[in-house]
Every structure is written in structure tokens, then in C-alpha cells.
Amino acid sequence: MKAVVCVSPGNLTLVNRPTVGSPAPGWALVKVSHVGICGTDYHIFEGNHPFLAYPRVMGHEVSGTILSIGEGVSLSVGQEVIVNPYLSCGACVACRQDKPNCCVAIEVLGVHRDGAMCEELLVPAANLYPADGLSLADAAGVEFLAIGAHAVRRSLAGQGARSLVIGAGPIGLGTALFARIAGQDVTLLDVSVERLDFARRELGFSVVYDPRGSAGDRVLERSAGEGFDVVFDATGNARSIEAAFALVAHGGALVMVSIVKDEITFSDPEFHKREMMLISSRNATRLDFKHVSASIVSGLIPIKTLITHSTTLEDSPRDIARWAHEKLGLIKAVIAIDGGASAQPLSRAS
């Protein structure tokens, strides 16, 4: 089968590999249809991922069709599915509390083990969810949106809460969309005029431009100077996260959607004065995947607006290398593995 391998940082190669074989009991063989390209994939390509061994087949935003099933699997051959790429052990303290998204021994497809930038993939059947009502192109967008849906659920903020989402990349936009679905009053903050214009024009959000990280007073004006009931940071920037503490209202919460390798510091008196919550949000669960799928089907998520670029497996080494540096107009790119038509006319690298 064909696969794209990141042999080393900056080196993506299309290769022919042996087929993956028959599924073991409890597993299924999936013909990969579409794969979303994530920020993690760009980090791997650029050599900036701290927990990765090369060579690696990337890709964890996946849709496909079941080719065969192992013993004990209730899904059907030919069924179209969304892949949850977070493979959990099922036995650790987190898994026993129904939190497989933060499993002690978690393995993520495309990171800890080979992923879906290939033609066929073996997956535990428990990680496959029916793509009912979704095209396979749209289904490949469920995983990245589930990150934001999970963060909103983690925030515990209810209808009417004033929310600030810092970072208008794909994860931040997904978080903002699900905060709005939850009935929250959402403002987006970013350093990119282009992304804020997209969020305002295409998605209808209130936005604040923050070119130097100094827009605190203007941001607080959106909350009558009181701060926000919940602040979501989706920047992956330590300085941004530290500055976000001052934007949280008394009694509010800061949700760290992104992760940074750095240490984060904050003023304990200010933290206690507000009696604020600091919440981490990692990956997503079956519940979040279902919420995203239902929201797309019902028209609450404009998935075709978010997926701005498309490529094929054969062209993806060239295009990923280009998109790692040329971000103009790029929100979310998807690989059509079989080279077939996408769900809509999309931008293509030339």
C-alpha cells in the first residue's frame, strides 16, 4: 500500500509498504478515505515535536470505510466510520474513570504509532464511530473539532457565560463554535488580522486584534471591565497563557486547550482573589465526537467553510512542506487518500 513517511524532520516521502494484514479480535481494518492535516503534523514535519521517534507515518484526523473485522466486532464491513485516534489501555486510573483521553499509557495514531497518511489502517473497533449523515470528507474534520467541544465541556460554563477564546487557529475556532453552541457570548482574540477577519466575516464572531499582546484593556471592555467567565487559551504560547490569568473574572475559569513545554507562572494572590479555576483539557472522548457529528449534521458547524485546502496522498509531501510555511488563507487542509473529489471545491497547492 502507499504511505507517506516522515523519515526525518523536513523529509516526507511517498513509499510502498506491505499491507497491514488481517485484524485481530476486537480490531478492524479501515480503508482510509480522508485525513485532516493538524498542527501536530506540521510540528512533526519541522522537527518540533518533543515525544516522537522517526520515521513516522503521520495523520490522526481520519475517516474511512471498514474493509474487514476481527472476532467480536459488532461493526459491519462497508460501514463508513470516524476514527478516534487516542488508543487507551482500558485499565489505568484514568480509563477506570471513563477518561481514556488522558490514559496513563495513551498512544495517539500518527504520533506514538503510525497514523493514517496511508491507504489502510488497523484500529481497535472501540475507536470507530459511525459517520452517519456525514460525507467522509466532512467526517475527517470531526476529531479536530472534538478538541474544542471537549474544552467547552470541561469549562463547566453555562448558557450566557461571557467567553474569550485566545487563538483563532483551527482549535481555537472549534472551541469558539462550541462555546457559541453552548449559549455563551464569545469573543475571539488573536495576533493575526487575517484569521480574525475570517472568524468575523465567515463565522460571525466578535473579535479583538492583539498585535503585541497588549490589548488587555480593550479585551476587558467586551466584559464591561469585569473579565470573562471563562477564558480558553488555544495559542500554544506560554506568554499568552500567563497573560490570560488577568482576563478571567472573579469566580471564573481559565481553560488551557493548548499545551506548551515551558513552565507557566502566575500570581497566587490574584489567583486566589478571583477564586478562579485553572483547567487543562486534553484530547476528546466518544461523547465529544458524537456531539461534533450531530452538530455538523444539524448545520450548527459550517464544516465546508473551515476546510479550506485539499490535496492527494501523492501530492501531500509537497503540499505539507509548503503549508508548513505558507499559511495565507489556510484554516484546515484535508488529504483525499484515493484522490477522489472533495466535498466542495477547495484550494490546491500549485
Coordinates of C-alpha atoms in Angstrom, one line a residue:
M1 CA 0.0 0.0 0.0
K2 CA 1.0 3.6 -0.5
A3 CA 2.0 5.6 2.6
V4 CA 3.6 9.0 3.3
V5 CA 6.5 8.7 5.8
C6 CA 8.2 11.5 7.6
V7 CA 11.6 9.9 7.5
S8 CA 13.3 12.8 9.4
P9 CA 12.5 16.4 10.0
G10 CA 11.8 18.1 6.7
N11 CA 11.8 14.8 4.8
L12 CA 8.4 13.5 3.7
T13 CA 8.5 10.6 1.2
L14 CA 5.8 8.6 -0.6
V15 CA 6.6 4.9 -0.3
N16 CA 5.1 1.5 -1.0
R17 CA 4.7 -0.6 2.2
P18 CA 3.3 -4.1 2.8
T19 CA -0.4 -4.3 3.6
V20 CA -1.1 -4.3 7.3
G21 CA -2.7 -7.7 7.4
S22 CA -5.9 -9.0 9.0
P23 CA -7.4 -7.5 12.1
A24 CA -7.0 -9.3 15.5
P25 CA -10.0 -9.9 17.7
G26 CA -11.6 -6.6 18.7
W27 CA -9.9 -4.7 15.8
A28 CA -10.9 -3.6 12.3
L29 CA -9.1 -2.9 9.1
V30 CA -10.1 0.5 7.7
K31 CA -9.7 1.8 4.1
V32 CA -8.6 5.4 4.8
S33 CA -10.7 8.0 2.9
H34 CA -9.7 11.4 4.2
V35 CA -7.1 12.7 6.6
G36 CA -7.0 16.2 8.1
I37 CA -3.6 17.8 8.5
C38 CA -3.1 19.1 12.0
G39 CA -0.7 21.5 13.6
T40 CA 0.9 18.4 15.2
D41 CA 1.7 17.1 11.8
Y42 CA 3.4 20.4 10.8
H43 CA 5.4 20.2 14.1
I44 CA 6.5 16.6 13.3
F45 CA 7.5 17.7 9.8
E46 CA 9.5 20.6 11.2
G47 CA 11.1 18.5 13.9
N48 CA 9.4 20.4 16.8
H49 CA 7.5 17.5 18.4
P50 CA 9.1 16.5 21.7
F51 CA 7.8 13.0 22.0
L52 CA 8.3 11.5 18.6
A53 CA 10.6 8.9 17.1
Y54 CA 11.3 9.0 13.3
P55 CA 10.4 7.6 10.9
R56 CA 6.7 8.1 11.3
V57 CA 3.5 7.9 9.2
M58 CA 1.6 11.0 10.4
G59 CA -2.2 11.6 10.4
H60 CA -4.7 11.3 13.2
E61 CA -7.8 13.2 11.8
V62 CA -9.3 10.2 10.0
S63 CA -12.4 8.9 8.2
G64 CA -12.7 5.7 6.2
T65 CA -14.6 2.5 5.4
I66 CA -14.3 -0.8 7.2
L67 CA -12.7 -3.4 5.0
S68 CA -12.7 -6.4 7.4
I69 CA -13.3 -7.0 11.1
G70 CA -11.8 -9.2 13.8
E71 CA -13.7 -11.6 16.1
G72 CA -16.1 -9.9 18.5
V73 CA -16.6 -6.7 16.5
S74 CA -20.2 -5.5 16.1
L75 CA -19.5 -3.1 13.3
S76 CA -20.1 -4.1 9.7
V77 CA -17.8 -4.4 6.7
G78 CA -18.5 -1.5 4.3
Q79 CA -19.6 0.8 7.2
E80 CA -18.3 4.4 7.0
V81 CA -16.6 5.5 10.2
I82 CA -14.8 8.3 12.0
V83 CA -11.6 7.2 13.8
N84 CA -10.9 8.3 17.4
P85 CA -7.0 8.3 17.3
Y86 CA -6.5 8.1 21.0
L87 CA -5.7 4.5 21.8
S88 CA -6.0 3.8 25.6
C89 CA -5.1 0.9 27.8
G90 CA -8.5 0.4 29.4
A91 CA -7.1 -0.4 32.8
C92 CA -5.3 2.6 34.3
V93 CA -6.7 5.1 36.8
A94 CA -8.0 7.4 34.1
C95 CA -9.5 4.6 32.0
R96 CA -11.3 3.2 35.0
Q97 CA -12.9 6.6 35.5
D98 CA -14.1 6.7 31.9
K99 CA -11.4 9.3 30.9
P100 CA -9.5 7.4 28.2
N101 CA -8.5 10.7 26.7
C102 CA -5.9 11.1 29.4
C103 CA -4.9 7.4 29.7
V104 CA -1.6 6.9 31.5
A105 CA -0.3 4.8 28.6
I106 CA -2.1 6.6 25.7
E107 CA -0.9 6.1 22.2
V108 CA -2.0 8.6 19.5
L109 CA -2.1 7.5 15.9
G110 CA 0.4 9.4 13.9
V111 CA 2.4 10.3 16.9
H112 CA 3.2 7.3 19.2
R113 CA 2.5 4.8 16.4
D114 CA 2.0 5.1 12.7
G115 CA -1.1 7.0 11.6
A116 CA -3.4 7.4 8.6
M117 CA -1.5 9.0 5.8
C118 CA -1.7 5.7 4.0
E119 CA -4.3 3.5 2.3
E120 CA -5.2 1.1 5.1
L121 CA -5.1 1.3 8.8
L122 CA -5.7 -1.2 11.7
V123 CA -7.7 0.3 14.5
P124 CA -9.4 -1.0 17.7
A125 CA -13.1 -1.3 16.9
A126 CA -13.9 0.6 20.1
N127 CA -12.2 3.7 18.5
L128 CA -14.5 3.6 15.4
Y129 CA -17.7 5.7 15.4
P130 CA -20.3 5.5 12.6
A131 CA -20.2 8.5 10.2
D132 CA -23.9 8.6 10.0
G133 CA -25.2 11.6 8.0
L134 CA -21.6 12.8 7.2
S135 CA -19.7 12.7 4.0
L136 CA -16.3 11.1 4.5
A137 CA -14.6 14.4 3.7
D138 CA -16.6 16.1 6.4
A139 CA -16.1 13.2 8.8
A140 CA -12.3 13.8 8.7
G141 CA -12.9 17.2 10.4
V142 CA -14.7 15.7 13.5
E143 CA -11.5 15.0 15.5
F144 CA -10.1 18.5 15.5
L145 CA -13.5 20.0 16.4
A146 CA -13.9 17.5 19.2
I147 CA -10.8 19.1 20.9
G148 CA -12.8 22.3 21.2
A149 CA -16.0 20.6 22.2
H150 CA -14.2 18.8 25.0
A151 CA -12.6 22.0 26.2
V152 CA -16.0 23.7 26.4
R153 CA -17.5 20.8 28.3
R154 CA -14.5 20.9 30.7
S155 CA -15.1 24.6 31.4
L156 CA -18.4 23.9 33.2
A157 CA -19.5 27.3 31.9
G158 CA -23.2 27.5 31.1
Q159 CA -25.5 29.5 28.9
G160 CA -25.0 33.2 29.0
A161 CA -21.4 33.0 30.1
R162 CA -19.0 35.6 28.7
S163 CA -16.2 33.6 27.0
L164 CA -12.9 34.7 25.5
V165 CA -11.1 32.4 23.1
I166 CA -7.4 33.3 22.6
G167 CA -6.1 31.9 19.4
A168 CA -8.1 31.8 16.1
G169 CA -6.4 28.8 14.6
P170 CA -8.4 25.6 13.8
I171 CA -8.6 24.5 17.5
G172 CA -9.5 28.0 18.7
L173 CA -12.2 28.4 16.1
G174 CA -13.6 25.0 17.0
T175 CA -13.6 26.0 20.7
A176 CA -15.4 29.2 19.8
L177 CA -18.0 27.4 17.8
F178 CA -18.9 25.0 20.5
A179 CA -18.9 27.7 23.1
R180 CA -21.4 29.5 21.0
I181 CA -23.5 26.3 20.6
A182 CA -23.5 26.1 24.4
G183 CA -25.1 29.5 24.5
Q184 CA -22.1 31.5 25.6
D185 CA -21.3 35.1 24.5
V186 CA -18.0 34.6 22.6
T187 CA -15.1 36.9 21.7
L188 CA -12.0 35.9 19.8
L189 CA -8.5 37.3 20.4
D190 CA -5.5 36.8 18.1
V191 CA -2.4 38.5 16.6
S192 CA -3.5 37.7 13.0
V193 CA -5.7 40.1 11.2
E194 CA -6.3 37.5 8.5
R195 CA -7.6 34.9 10.9
L196 CA -9.7 37.4 12.9
D197 CA -11.2 38.6 9.6
F198 CA -12.1 35.0 8.7
A199 CA -13.7 34.5 12.2
R200 CA -15.7 37.7 11.9
R201 CA -16.7 37.5 8.2
E202 CA -17.3 33.8 7.8
L203 CA -18.3 32.7 11.3
G204 CA -19.9 35.8 12.8
F205 CA -17.7 36.2 15.9
S206 CA -16.8 39.4 17.8
V207 CA -13.0 39.8 17.5
V208 CA -10.2 41.8 19.0
Y209 CA -6.8 42.3 17.3
D210 CA -3.9 42.0 19.6
P211 CA -0.6 42.5 17.6
R212 CA 1.8 42.8 20.6
G213 CA 0.0 41.0 23.4
S214 CA -1.0 44.4 24.9
A215 CA -4.7 44.5 24.2
G216 CA -5.8 43.6 27.7
D217 CA -7.8 46.8 28.4
R218 CA -9.6 46.7 25.0
V219 CA -10.4 43.0 25.6
L220 CA -11.8 43.7 29.1
E221 CA -14.1 46.3 27.6
R222 CA -16.0 43.4 26.0
S223 CA -16.9 42.2 29.5
A224 CA -17.7 45.7 30.9
G225 CA -14.3 45.6 32.6
E226 CA -15.2 42.6 34.8
G227 CA -13.3 39.9 33.0
F228 CA -14.6 36.8 31.3
D229 CA -16.5 33.9 33.0
V230 CA -14.3 31.5 31.0
V231 CA -11.1 32.1 29.0
F232 CA -9.9 29.4 26.6
D233 CA -6.3 29.6 25.6
A234 CA -5.6 27.8 22.3
T235 CA -2.3 29.5 21.3
G236 CA 0.4 27.1 22.5
N237 CA 2.2 30.2 23.7
A238 CA 3.4 30.4 27.3
R239 CA 3.3 34.2 27.4
S240 CA -0.2 34.2 26.2
I241 CA -1.3 31.7 28.8
E242 CA 0.3 33.7 31.6
A243 CA -1.4 37.0 30.4
A244 CA -4.7 35.2 30.2
F245 CA -5.0 35.0 34.0
A246 CA -5.7 38.7 34.2
L247 CA -8.6 38.4 31.8
V248 CA -10.6 35.9 34.0
A249 CA -13.5 37.3 36.0
H250 CA -13.8 36.7 39.7
G251 CA -15.3 33.2 40.1
G252 CA -14.3 32.4 36.5
A253 CA -12.1 29.8 34.9
L254 CA -9.1 29.6 32.6
V255 CA -9.1 26.5 30.3
M256 CA -5.7 25.5 28.8
V257 CA -6.7 24.0 25.5
S258 CA -3.2 24.1 24.1
I259 CA -0.1 22.6 25.7
V260 CA 3.4 24.2 26.0
K261 CA 6.7 22.6 27.0
D262 CA 7.5 25.7 29.1
E263 CA 6.7 26.3 32.8
I264 CA 3.7 28.5 33.5
T265 CA 3.8 31.0 36.3
F266 CA 1.1 33.2 37.8
S267 CA 0.4 35.4 40.8
D268 CA -1.1 33.3 43.6
P269 CA -2.7 36.3 45.3
E270 CA -4.5 37.3 42.1
F271 CA -5.5 33.6 41.5
H272 CA -7.0 33.3 45.0
K273 CA -8.6 36.7 45.0
R274 CA -10.6 35.6 42.0
E275 CA -11.2 32.1 43.4
M276 CA -10.7 31.1 39.8
M277 CA -10.3 27.6 38.3
L278 CA -7.4 26.5 36.2
I279 CA -8.5 23.6 33.9
S280 CA -6.5 21.6 31.5
S281 CA -8.2 20.0 28.5
R282 CA -6.7 17.0 26.7
N283 CA -7.9 15.3 23.5
A284 CA -11.6 14.2 23.4
T285 CA -13.9 11.4 24.2
R286 CA -16.6 9.4 22.4
L287 CA -19.2 11.9 23.9
D288 CA -17.4 14.8 22.2
F289 CA -17.1 13.0 18.9
K290 CA -20.9 12.4 19.0
H291 CA -21.6 16.0 19.8
V292 CA -19.5 17.2 16.9
S293 CA -21.0 14.8 14.4
A294 CA -24.5 15.8 15.5
S295 CA -23.7 19.5 15.3
I296 CA -22.3 19.2 11.7
V297 CA -25.3 17.2 10.6
S298 CA -27.7 19.7 12.1
G299 CA -25.9 22.6 10.4
L300 CA -24.5 24.2 13.5
I301 CA -20.9 23.8 12.3
P302 CA -20.0 25.2 8.9
I303 CA -17.5 22.4 8.2
K304 CA -17.2 23.3 4.5
T305 CA -16.1 26.8 5.4
L306 CA -13.5 25.5 7.8
I307 CA -11.9 23.1 5.3
T308 CA -10.1 25.5 3.1
H309 CA -7.4 23.3 1.3
S310 CA -7.2 19.9 -0.2
T311 CA -4.6 17.6 -1.6
T312 CA -4.0 13.9 -2.5
L313 CA -1.7 11.4 -0.9
E314 CA 0.7 11.6 -3.8
D315 CA 0.9 15.4 -3.6
S316 CA 0.9 15.7 0.2
P317 CA 4.7 15.6 0.7
R318 CA 5.0 18.7 -1.5
D319 CA 1.9 20.4 -0.1
I320 CA 2.6 19.8 3.6
A321 CA 6.1 21.3 3.1
R322 CA 4.6 24.3 1.5
W323 CA 1.7 24.8 4.0
A324 CA 4.1 24.5 7.0
H325 CA 5.3 28.0 6.0
E326 CA 2.7 29.5 3.7
K327 CA -0.4 30.0 5.9
L328 CA -2.3 32.6 3.8
G329 CA -5.9 31.6 3.7
L330 CA -5.2 28.2 5.4
I331 CA -7.6 27.1 8.1
K332 CA -7.8 23.3 7.7
A333 CA -6.3 21.1 4.9
V334 CA -7.5 17.6 4.1
I335 CA -5.9 14.8 2.2
A336 CA -8.2 12.8 -0.1
I337 CA -6.4 9.5 0.1
D338 CA -7.9 7.9 -3.0
G339 CA -7.5 11.2 -5.0
G340 CA -11.3 11.4 -5.4
A341 CA -13.3 14.6 -5.4
S342 CA -13.6 16.5 -2.2
A343 CA -17.0 17.6 -0.7
Q344 CA -16.5 21.0 -2.2
P345 CA -14.1 22.9 -4.5
L346 CA -11.1 23.6 -2.3
S347 CA -7.8 25.4 -2.7
R348 CA -4.9 23.4 -4.0
A349 CA -1.2 24.0 -3.8
S350 CA 0.2 24.6 -7.3

